[in-house]
XYZ file of C-alpha atoms in Angstrom:
627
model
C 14.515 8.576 9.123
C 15.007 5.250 11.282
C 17.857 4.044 10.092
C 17.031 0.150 10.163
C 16.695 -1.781 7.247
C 13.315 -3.675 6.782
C 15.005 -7.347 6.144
C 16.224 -6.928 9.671
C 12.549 -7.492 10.605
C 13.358 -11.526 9.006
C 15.273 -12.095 12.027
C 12.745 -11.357 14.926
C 10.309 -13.368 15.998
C 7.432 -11.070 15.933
C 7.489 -11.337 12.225
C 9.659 -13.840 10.945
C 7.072 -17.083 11.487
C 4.303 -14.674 10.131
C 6.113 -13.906 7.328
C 7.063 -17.510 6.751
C 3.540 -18.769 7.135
C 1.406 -16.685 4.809
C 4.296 -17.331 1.873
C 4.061 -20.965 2.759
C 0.340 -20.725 2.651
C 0.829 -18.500 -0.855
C 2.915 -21.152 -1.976
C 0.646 -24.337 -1.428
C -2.474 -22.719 -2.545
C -0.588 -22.188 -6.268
C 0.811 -25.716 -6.164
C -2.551 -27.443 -5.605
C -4.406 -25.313 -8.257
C -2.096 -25.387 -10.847
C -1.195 -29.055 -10.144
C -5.292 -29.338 -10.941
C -5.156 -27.428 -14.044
C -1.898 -29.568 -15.394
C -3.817 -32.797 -14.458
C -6.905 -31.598 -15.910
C -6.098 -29.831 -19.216
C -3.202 -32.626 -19.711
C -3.306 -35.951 -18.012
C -6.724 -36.963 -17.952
C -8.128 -37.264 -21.720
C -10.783 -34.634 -22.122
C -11.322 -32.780 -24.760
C -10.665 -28.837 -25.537
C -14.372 -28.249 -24.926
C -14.623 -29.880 -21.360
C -11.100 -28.317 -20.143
C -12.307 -24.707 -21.433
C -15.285 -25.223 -19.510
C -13.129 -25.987 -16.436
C -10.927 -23.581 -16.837
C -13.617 -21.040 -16.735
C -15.310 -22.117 -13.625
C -12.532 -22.844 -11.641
C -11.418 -18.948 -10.880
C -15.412 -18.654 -9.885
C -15.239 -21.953 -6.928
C -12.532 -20.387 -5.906
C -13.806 -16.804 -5.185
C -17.299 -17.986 -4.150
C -15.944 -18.145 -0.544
C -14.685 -14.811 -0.398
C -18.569 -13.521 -1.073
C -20.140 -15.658 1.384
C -17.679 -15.713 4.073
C -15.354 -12.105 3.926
C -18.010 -10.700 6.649
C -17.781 -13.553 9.047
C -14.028 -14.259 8.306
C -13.865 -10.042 9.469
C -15.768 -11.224 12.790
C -13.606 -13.955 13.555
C -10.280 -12.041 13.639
C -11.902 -9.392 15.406
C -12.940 -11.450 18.372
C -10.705 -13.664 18.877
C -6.272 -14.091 19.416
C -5.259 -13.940 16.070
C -2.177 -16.526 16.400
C -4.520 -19.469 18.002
C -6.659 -18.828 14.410
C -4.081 -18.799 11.876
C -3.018 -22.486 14.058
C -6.569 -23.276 13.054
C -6.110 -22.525 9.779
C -3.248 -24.246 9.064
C -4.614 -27.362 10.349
C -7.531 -26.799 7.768
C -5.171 -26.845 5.182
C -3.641 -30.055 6.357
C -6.701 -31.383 5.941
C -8.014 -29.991 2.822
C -4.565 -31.372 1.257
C -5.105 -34.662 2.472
C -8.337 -34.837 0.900
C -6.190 -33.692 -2.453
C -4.158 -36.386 -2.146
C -6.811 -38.935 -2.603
C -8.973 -36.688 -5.281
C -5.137 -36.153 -7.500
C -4.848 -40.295 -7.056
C -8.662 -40.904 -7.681
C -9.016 -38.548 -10.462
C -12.047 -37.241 -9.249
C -12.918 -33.734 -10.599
C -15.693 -33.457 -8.237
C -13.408 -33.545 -5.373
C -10.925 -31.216 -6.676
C -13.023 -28.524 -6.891
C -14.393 -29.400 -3.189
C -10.817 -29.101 -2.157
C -10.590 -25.740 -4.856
C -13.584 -24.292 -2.555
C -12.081 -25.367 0.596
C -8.949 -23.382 -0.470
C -11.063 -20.273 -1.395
C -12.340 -20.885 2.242
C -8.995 -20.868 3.702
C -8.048 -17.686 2.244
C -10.945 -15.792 3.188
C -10.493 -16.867 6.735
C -6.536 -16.185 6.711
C -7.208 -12.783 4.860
C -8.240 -10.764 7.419
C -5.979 -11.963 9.393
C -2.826 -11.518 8.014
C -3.155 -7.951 7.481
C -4.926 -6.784 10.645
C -2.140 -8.694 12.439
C 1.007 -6.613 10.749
C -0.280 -3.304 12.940
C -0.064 -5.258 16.267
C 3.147 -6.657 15.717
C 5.525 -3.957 13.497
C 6.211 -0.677 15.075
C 4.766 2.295 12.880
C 7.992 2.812 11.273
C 8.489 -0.837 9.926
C 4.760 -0.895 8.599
C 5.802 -0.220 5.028
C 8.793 -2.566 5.420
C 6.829 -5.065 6.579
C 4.482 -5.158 4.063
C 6.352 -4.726 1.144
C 8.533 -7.757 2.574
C 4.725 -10.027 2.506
C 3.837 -8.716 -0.730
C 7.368 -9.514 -1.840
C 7.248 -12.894 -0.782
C 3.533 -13.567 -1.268
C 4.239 -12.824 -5.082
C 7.434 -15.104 -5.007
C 5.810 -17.897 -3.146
C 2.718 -17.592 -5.289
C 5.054 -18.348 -8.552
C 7.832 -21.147 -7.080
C 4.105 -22.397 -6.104
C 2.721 -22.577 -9.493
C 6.130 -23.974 -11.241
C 6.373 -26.754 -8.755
C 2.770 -27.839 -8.549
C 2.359 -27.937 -12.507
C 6.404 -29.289 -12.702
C 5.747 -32.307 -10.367
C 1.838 -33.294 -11.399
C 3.477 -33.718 -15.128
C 6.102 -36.400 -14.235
C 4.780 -39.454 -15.764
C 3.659 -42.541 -13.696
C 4.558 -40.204 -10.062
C 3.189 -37.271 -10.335
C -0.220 -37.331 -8.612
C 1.895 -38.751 -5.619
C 4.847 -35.955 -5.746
C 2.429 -33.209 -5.925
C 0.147 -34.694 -2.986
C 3.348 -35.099 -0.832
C 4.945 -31.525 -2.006
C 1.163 -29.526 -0.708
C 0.991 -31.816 2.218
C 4.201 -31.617 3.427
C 4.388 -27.851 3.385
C 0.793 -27.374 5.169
C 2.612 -29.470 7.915
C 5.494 -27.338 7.922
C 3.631 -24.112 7.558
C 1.239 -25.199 10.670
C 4.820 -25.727 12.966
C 6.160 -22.795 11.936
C 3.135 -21.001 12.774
C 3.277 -22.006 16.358
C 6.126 -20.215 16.413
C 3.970 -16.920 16.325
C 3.525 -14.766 19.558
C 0.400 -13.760 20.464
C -2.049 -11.006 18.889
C -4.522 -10.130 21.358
C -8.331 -9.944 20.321
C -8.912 -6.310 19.083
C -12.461 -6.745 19.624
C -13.479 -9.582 22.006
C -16.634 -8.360 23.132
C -18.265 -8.296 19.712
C -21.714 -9.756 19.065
C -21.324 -12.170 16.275
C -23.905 -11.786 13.540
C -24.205 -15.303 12.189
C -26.485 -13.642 9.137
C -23.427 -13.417 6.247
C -26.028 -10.558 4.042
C -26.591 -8.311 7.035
C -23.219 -8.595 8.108
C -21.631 -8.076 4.591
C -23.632 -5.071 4.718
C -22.438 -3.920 7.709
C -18.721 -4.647 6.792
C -19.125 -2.458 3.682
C -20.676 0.482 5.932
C -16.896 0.094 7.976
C -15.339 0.372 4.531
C -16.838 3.356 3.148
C -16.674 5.707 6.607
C -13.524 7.170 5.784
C -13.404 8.178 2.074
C -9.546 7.832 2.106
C -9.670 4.243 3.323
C -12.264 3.664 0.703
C -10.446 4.602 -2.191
C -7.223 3.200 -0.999
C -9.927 -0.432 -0.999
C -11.214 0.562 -4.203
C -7.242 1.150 -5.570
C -6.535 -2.115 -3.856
C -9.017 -3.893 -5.403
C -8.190 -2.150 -8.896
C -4.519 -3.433 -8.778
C -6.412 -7.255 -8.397
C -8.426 -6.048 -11.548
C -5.475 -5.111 -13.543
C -3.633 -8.528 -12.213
C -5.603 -10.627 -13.167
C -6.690 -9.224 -16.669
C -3.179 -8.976 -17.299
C -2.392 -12.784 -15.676
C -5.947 -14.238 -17.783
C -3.662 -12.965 -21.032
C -0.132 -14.388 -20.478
C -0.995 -17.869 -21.711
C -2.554 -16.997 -24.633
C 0.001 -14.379 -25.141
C 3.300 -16.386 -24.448
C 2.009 -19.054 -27.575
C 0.590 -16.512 -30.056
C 2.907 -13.413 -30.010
C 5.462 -14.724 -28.290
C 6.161 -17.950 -30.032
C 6.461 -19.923 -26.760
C 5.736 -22.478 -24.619
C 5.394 -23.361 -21.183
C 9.181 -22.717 -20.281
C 8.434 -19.026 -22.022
C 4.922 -18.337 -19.889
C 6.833 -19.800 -16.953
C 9.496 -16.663 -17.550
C 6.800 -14.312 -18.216
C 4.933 -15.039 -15.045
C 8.166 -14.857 -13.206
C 9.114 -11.814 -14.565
C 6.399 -9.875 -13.378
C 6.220 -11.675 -10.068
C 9.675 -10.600 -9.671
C 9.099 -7.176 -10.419
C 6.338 -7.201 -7.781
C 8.415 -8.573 -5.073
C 11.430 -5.400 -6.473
C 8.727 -2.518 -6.416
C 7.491 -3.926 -3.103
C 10.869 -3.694 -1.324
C 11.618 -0.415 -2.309
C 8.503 1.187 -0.883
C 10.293 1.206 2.662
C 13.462 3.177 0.470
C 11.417 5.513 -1.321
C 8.429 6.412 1.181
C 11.370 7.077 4.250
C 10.218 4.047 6.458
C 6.654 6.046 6.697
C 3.239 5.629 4.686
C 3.727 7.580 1.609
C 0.629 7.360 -0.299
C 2.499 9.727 -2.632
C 4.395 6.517 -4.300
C 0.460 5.550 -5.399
C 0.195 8.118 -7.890
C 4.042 7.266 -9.013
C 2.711 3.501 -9.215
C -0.109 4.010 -11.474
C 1.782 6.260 -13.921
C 4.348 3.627 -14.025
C 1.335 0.632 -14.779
C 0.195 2.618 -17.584
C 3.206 3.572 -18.718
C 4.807 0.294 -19.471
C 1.449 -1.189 -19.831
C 0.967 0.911 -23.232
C 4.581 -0.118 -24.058
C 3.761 -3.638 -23.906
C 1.569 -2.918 -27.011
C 4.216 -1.530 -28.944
C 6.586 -3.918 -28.062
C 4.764 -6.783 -29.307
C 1.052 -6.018 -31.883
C 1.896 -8.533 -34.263
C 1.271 -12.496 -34.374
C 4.612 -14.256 -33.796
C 6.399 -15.575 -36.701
C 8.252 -18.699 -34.684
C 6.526 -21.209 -32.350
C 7.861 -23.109 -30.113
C 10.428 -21.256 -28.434
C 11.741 -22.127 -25.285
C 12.901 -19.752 -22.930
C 16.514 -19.117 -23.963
C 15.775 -19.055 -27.660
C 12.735 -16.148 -26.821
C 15.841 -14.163 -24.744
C 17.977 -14.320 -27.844
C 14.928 -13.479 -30.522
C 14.856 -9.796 -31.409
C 12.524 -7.340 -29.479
C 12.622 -9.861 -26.745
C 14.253 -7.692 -24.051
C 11.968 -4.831 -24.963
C 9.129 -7.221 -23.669
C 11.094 -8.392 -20.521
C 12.076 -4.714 -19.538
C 8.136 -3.712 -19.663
C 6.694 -6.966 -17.716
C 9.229 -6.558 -15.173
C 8.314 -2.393 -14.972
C 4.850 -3.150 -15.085
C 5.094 -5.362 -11.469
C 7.437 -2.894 -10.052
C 5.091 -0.317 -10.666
C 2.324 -2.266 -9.650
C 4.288 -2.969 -6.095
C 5.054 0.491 -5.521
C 0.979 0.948 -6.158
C -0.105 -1.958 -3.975
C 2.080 -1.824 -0.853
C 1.443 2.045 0.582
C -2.088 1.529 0.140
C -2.339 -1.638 2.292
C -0.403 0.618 4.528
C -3.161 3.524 4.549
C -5.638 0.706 5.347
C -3.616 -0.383 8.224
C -2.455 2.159 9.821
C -5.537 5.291 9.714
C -8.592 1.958 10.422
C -9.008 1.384 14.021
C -7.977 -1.420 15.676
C -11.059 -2.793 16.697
C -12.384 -2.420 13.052
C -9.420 -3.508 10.548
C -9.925 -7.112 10.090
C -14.209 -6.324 8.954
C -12.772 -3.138 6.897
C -9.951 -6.279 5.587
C -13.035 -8.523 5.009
C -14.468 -5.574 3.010
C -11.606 -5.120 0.924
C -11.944 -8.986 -0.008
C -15.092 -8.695 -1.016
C -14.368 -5.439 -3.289
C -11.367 -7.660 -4.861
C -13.171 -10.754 -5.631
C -15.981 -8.952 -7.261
C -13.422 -6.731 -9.198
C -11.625 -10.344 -10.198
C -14.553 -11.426 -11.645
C -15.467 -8.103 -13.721
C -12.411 -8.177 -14.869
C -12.917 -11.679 -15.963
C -16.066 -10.373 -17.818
C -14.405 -7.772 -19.370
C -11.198 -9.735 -20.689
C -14.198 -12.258 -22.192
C -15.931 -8.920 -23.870
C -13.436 -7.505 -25.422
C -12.218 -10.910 -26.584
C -16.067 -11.470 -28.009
C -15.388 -7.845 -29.529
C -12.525 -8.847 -31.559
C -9.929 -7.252 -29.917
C -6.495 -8.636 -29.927
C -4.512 -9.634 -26.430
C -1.952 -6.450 -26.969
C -5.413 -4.561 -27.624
C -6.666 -5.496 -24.374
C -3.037 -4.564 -22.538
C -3.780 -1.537 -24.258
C -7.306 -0.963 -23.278
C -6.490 -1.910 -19.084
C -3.703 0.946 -19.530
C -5.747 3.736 -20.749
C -8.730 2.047 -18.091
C -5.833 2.140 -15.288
C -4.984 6.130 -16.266
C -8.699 6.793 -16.331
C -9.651 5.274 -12.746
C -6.455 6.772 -11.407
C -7.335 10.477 -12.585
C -10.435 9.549 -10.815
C -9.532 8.182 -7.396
C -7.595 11.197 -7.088
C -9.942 13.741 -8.064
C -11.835 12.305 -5.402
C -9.176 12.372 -2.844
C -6.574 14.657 -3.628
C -4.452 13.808 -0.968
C -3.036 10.894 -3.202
C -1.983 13.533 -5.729
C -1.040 16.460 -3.430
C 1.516 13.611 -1.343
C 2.767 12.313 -4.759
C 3.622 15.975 -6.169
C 4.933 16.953 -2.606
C 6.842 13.653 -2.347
C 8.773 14.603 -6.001
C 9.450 17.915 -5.041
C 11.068 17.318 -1.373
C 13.109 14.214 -2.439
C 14.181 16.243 -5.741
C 15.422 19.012 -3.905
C 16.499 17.662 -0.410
C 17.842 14.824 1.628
C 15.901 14.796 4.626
C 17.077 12.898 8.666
C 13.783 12.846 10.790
C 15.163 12.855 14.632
C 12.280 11.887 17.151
C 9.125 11.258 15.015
C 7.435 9.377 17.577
C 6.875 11.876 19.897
C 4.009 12.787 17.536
C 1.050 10.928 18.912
C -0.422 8.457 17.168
C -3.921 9.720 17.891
C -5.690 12.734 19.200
C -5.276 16.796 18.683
C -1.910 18.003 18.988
C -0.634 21.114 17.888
C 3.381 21.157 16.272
C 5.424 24.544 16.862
C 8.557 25.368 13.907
C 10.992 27.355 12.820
C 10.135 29.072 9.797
C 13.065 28.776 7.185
C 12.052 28.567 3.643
C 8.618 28.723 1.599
C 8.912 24.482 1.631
C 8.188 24.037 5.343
C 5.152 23.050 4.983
C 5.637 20.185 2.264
C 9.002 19.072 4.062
C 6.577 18.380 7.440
C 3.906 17.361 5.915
C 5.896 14.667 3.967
C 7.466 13.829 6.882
C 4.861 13.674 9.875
C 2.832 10.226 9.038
C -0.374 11.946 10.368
C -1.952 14.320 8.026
C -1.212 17.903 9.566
C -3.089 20.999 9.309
C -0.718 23.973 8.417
C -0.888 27.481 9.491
C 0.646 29.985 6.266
C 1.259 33.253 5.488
C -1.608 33.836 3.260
C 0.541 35.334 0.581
C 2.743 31.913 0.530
C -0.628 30.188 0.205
C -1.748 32.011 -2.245
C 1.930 31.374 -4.488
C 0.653 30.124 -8.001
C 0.643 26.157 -8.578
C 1.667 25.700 -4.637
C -1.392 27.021 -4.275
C -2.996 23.588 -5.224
C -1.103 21.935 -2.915
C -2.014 23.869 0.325
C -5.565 23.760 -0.310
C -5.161 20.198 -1.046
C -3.483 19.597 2.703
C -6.444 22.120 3.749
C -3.800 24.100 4.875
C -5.273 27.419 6.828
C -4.149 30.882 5.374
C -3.276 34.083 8.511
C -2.418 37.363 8.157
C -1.801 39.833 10.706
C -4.517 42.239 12.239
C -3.416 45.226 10.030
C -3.574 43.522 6.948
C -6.851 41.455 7.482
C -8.384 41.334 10.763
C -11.310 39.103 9.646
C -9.030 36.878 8.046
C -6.840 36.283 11.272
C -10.514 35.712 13.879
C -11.169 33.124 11.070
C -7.648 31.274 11.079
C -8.041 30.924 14.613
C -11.564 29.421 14.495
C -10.550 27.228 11.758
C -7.588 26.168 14.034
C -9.713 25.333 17.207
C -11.877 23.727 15.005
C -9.176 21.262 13.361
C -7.944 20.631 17.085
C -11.408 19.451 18.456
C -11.701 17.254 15.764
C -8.675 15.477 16.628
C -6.353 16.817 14.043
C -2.636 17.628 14.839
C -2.382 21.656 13.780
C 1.424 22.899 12.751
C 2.155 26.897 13.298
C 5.151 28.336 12.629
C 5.090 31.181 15.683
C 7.810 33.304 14.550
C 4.625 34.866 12.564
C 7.070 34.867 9.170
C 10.356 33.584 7.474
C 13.488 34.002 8.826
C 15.836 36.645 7.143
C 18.964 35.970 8.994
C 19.138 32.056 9.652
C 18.449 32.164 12.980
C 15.135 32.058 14.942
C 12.858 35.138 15.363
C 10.920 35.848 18.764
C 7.564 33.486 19.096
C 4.617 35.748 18.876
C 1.581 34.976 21.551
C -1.034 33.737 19.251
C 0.687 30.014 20.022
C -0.885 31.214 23.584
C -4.510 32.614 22.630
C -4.490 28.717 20.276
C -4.065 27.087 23.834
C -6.474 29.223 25.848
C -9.233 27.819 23.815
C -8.433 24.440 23.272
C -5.791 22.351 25.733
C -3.818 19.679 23.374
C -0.023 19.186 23.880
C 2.341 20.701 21.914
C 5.565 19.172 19.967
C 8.351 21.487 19.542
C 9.820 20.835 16.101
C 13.037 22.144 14.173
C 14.966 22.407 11.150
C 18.145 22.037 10.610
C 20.272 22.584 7.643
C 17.827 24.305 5.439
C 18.912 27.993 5.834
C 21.285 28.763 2.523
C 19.152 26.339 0.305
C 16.977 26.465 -2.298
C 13.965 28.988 -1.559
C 15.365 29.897 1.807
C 15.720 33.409 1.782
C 19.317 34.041 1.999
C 21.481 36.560 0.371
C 17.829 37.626 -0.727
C 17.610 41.539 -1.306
C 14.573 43.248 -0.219
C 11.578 42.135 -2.218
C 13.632 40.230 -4.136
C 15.233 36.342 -3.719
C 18.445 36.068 -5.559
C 19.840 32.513 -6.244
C 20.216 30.212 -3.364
C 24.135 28.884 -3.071
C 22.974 25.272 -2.248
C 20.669 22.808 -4.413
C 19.962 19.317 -3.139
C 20.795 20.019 0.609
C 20.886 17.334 3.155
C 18.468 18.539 6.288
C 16.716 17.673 9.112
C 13.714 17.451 11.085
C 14.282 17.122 14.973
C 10.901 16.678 16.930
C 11.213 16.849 20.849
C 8.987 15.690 23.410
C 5.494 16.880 23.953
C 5.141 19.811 26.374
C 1.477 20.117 27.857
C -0.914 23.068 27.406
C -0.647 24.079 31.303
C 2.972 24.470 31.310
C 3.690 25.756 27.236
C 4.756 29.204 26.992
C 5.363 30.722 23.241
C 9.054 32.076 25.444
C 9.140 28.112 26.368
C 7.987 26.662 23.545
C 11.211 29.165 21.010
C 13.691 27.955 24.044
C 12.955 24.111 23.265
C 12.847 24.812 19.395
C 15.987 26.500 19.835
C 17.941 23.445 21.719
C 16.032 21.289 19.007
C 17.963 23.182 16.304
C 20.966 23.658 18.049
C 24.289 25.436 16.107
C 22.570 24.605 13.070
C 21.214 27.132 10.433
């Protein structure tokens, strides 16, 4: 594992103004929309009726853009350099805050929601552009780091936004002009600091624009459901916007009638879970190894549902006090329950959110992200507004607001178990993610010598019955592994190797038919691209130290010419389920638990020159004096 740390990436320029930008962007949208909703539900006389009715179609304005313009927004990015558009952008917002200066000082509700729409525009545009942009500038190893560090300050910007919009609208006789110089002053700033960018070359800049929005929405969609794993990683994407914003819809109503507060209180609540957004966003780069671990989704949505159920418990009955502010709801009994669950629930929900945006990223193609982006916007803002629908049904139904927390957390277990009885990949990472960082500490030496792209096929010593799950949750590609089809066949493991579609061998006196159809199934993975991992001493170690590489490595290569990566490990011989001190037959208790190892790749060797006699020497110089 790289040993950098992923706030080192806030003092280069290749992300630094990005990052800036988008939470300055975060940060003004909030301001000018809750600065709306102060002025309109406080400061300008109507009545409960008329600010319901704008409360309710105000979330719509502002998602209307993302349905008419995702697919065109996904075009854009595509076709053009992505740092001359987000320039655009920001001068957009200049001027859509400038025309919210005179709508907050004219009072006209019209124009507000004009602006609203123009800020709904402004975020479909800038959507598929900040994420398709991370890829080209972060290094594969700071993907996860990177985007836990925007999520982190998206979800920070998005609440200092909404405190200081609604805080500076409210002071009397000043506030329309505070607010209009807060969002106008930081569009200015965020369009300077966004010069600041370096370029982001055109992924695509021979595409054909399609100025039709329904044929190319269409289109978009088809880029979004090609891969099912990038699908489901949208559709979990857009679930975690679903549970947000049911959850978010609640707090208001929430903080005043169980919690006995007011604004000060929701003001803690939202921050709260914002905070424990931007903590389970930061610790993906920790807990994943500096890789995409789609294994911490699983984690994620237990944790969601988890705390979400507790948040029922916590809190079913009507408060008995009104009118707390913050400090006196800290000091009220049952109070810290609450805060320890909203804070859990957002780190959850980062841990769930951040390694899926980096599936997206980093397995669409280039020339394709920013569309399969613009799909994913689409999928969110329609799941925003069903969730809307449901929050208003089970309202109409009677149900109480810790009924409906309740409700989203069984609804969040139920789509979960689903996604990942669809893809199993989710699961088999998250189970083989629990049991490699419960039992090990593992170094990676030389991971980028895997390629990116294209066939490859990985050579390793063969030291315990974990190999498999310690390469697999190390490699970022998904591998292909070659077992002993005993080892695959081990109870409950079992699961997990056909999950990886892992490829059971066994020698030509035990099954013959079984070993012509390993190798078929091997030449078949490699001409599909896929990287292939053997282990060529044909079985595990007994001694510690590495057997003689059998020639099937050889007959692999005949067929099909990829490069090979010669691959060790060190440090794993004497550990758990490592065969030492093992009798015949028979494994006897291993003297270490909870051993630090590593995995050293080395440089590719081609198929004209690989040898299975060259291929043990470099594995051997890769493992060195270790055992």
């Amino acid at each position: 594992m790289s040993d950098h740390s992923q706030f080192t990436l806030l003092g280069k320029r290749r992300f630094a103004p990005f990052f800036t930008t988008q939470a300055l962007g975060a940060f003004n949208d909030n301001a000018f929309r809750q600065g709306m909703v102060v002025l309109i539900g406080f400061h300008l006389g109507f009545n409960i009726d008329a600010v319901s009715f704008y409360s309710m179609i105000a979330p719509a304005i502002f998602i209307l853009p993302f349905f008419l313009f995702s697919a065109s927004a996904g075009q854009i990015a595509e076709k053009f350099e992505k740092t001359r558009l987000i320039r655009y952008v920001k001068l957009f917002e200049i001027g859509a805050m400038l025309l919210a200066t005179y709508a907050f000082h004219a009072h006209q509700i019209w124009l507000l929601f004009v602006v609203l729409f123009l800020m709904g525009l402004h975020s479909t545009v800038f959507g598929p552009i900040k994420y398709a942009i991370l890829p080209q500038a972060l290094k594969p190893d700071e993907l996860v780091g990177g985007n836990g560090l925007v999520e982190m300050g998206t979800s920070m910007a998005v609440l200092i936004g909404m405190m200081a919009g609604g805080s500076l609208i409210a002071i009397e006789g000043y506030g329309e002009t505070a607010a209009s110089i807060l969002v106008v002053g930081i569009a200015v700033i965020g369009y300077l600091v966004a010069r600041s960018i370096p370029p982001a070359p055109a992924t695509a800049p021979d595409l054909k624009f399609n100025w039709n929005p329904a044929s190319e929405t269409l289109r978009v969609m088809r880029y979004v459901v090609k891969d099912r794993t990038i699908f489901n990683a949208i559709l979990g994407i857009s679930w975690f916007w679903f549970f947000g914003t049911v959850f978010t819809a609640q707090l208001p109503a929430y903080t005043q009638t169980y919690l006995g507060g007011g604004e000060g209180v929701l003001n803690l609540t939202l921050a709260l879970f914002s905070v424990g957004v931007g903590i389970g966003s930061l610790l993906c780069e920790r807990l994943s190894g500096h890789k995409v671990e789609i294994g911490l989704v699983p984690f994620g949505s237990i944790g969601m549902t988890v705390f979400a159920v507790d948040l029922y418990f916590a809190r079913p009955h009507l408060a008995s006090e009104h009118g707390l502010g913050a400090g006196q709801f800290l000091m009220a009994a049952g109070s810290l329950h609450i805060v320890i669950d909203l804070i859990l629930i957002g780190l959850f929900a980062g841990l769930f959110i951040v390694p899926l945006f980096a599936l997206v990223q980093s397995r669409t193609e280039r020339s394709e992200l920013s569309r399969v982006i613009a799909g994913n916007n689409i999928l969110n803002a329609l799941f925003m507004v069903v969730s809307a629908g449901l929050g208003l049904g089970l309202t109409t139904l009677g149900l109480s607001i810790p009924q409906i927390f309740l409700c989203v957390a069984v609804l969040n277990a139920a789509v979960a178990i689903y996604i990942y009885t669809l893809v199993p990949e989710f699961l088999m990472r998250f189970l083989s993610w629990i049991l490699i960082n419960t039992l090990y500490r593992i170094r990676t030496e030389g991971l980028d010598n895997i390629p990116e792209q294209g066939p490859a096929l990985i050579v390793c010593n063969h030291v315990s019955y974990l190999d498999a799950l310690i390469v697999g949750g190390s490699v970022r590609r998904p591998s292909r592994f070659v077992m002993y089809y005993r080892i695959f066949n081990i109870p409950v493991m079992s699961f997990i190797f056909r999950t990886a579609k892992a490829i059971p061998i066994a020698s030509g006196k035990e099954d013959p038919a079984l070993l012509e159809k390993a190798f078929e199934e091997i030449d078949r993975a490699l001409a599909e691209g896929e990287i292939v991992c053997i282990y060529p001493e044909g079985g595990l170690t007994a001694d510690g130290e590495i057997g003689t590489f059998r020639p099937g490595v050889e007959r692999i290569l005949a067929r099909r010419q990829v490069p090979v990566i010669p691959m060790a490990i060190r440090g794993l011989w004497g550990s758990i389920f490592s065969r030492r001190d093992s009798a015949p037959g028979r494994m006897r208790l291993p003297r270490r638990f909870w051993s630090r190892i590593v995995l050293a790749v080395g440089e590719p060797v081609s198929a004209t020159e690989a040898s299975a006699a060259l291929l043990e020497q470099r594995v051997r110089e890769l493992r060195g004096a270790w055992a």
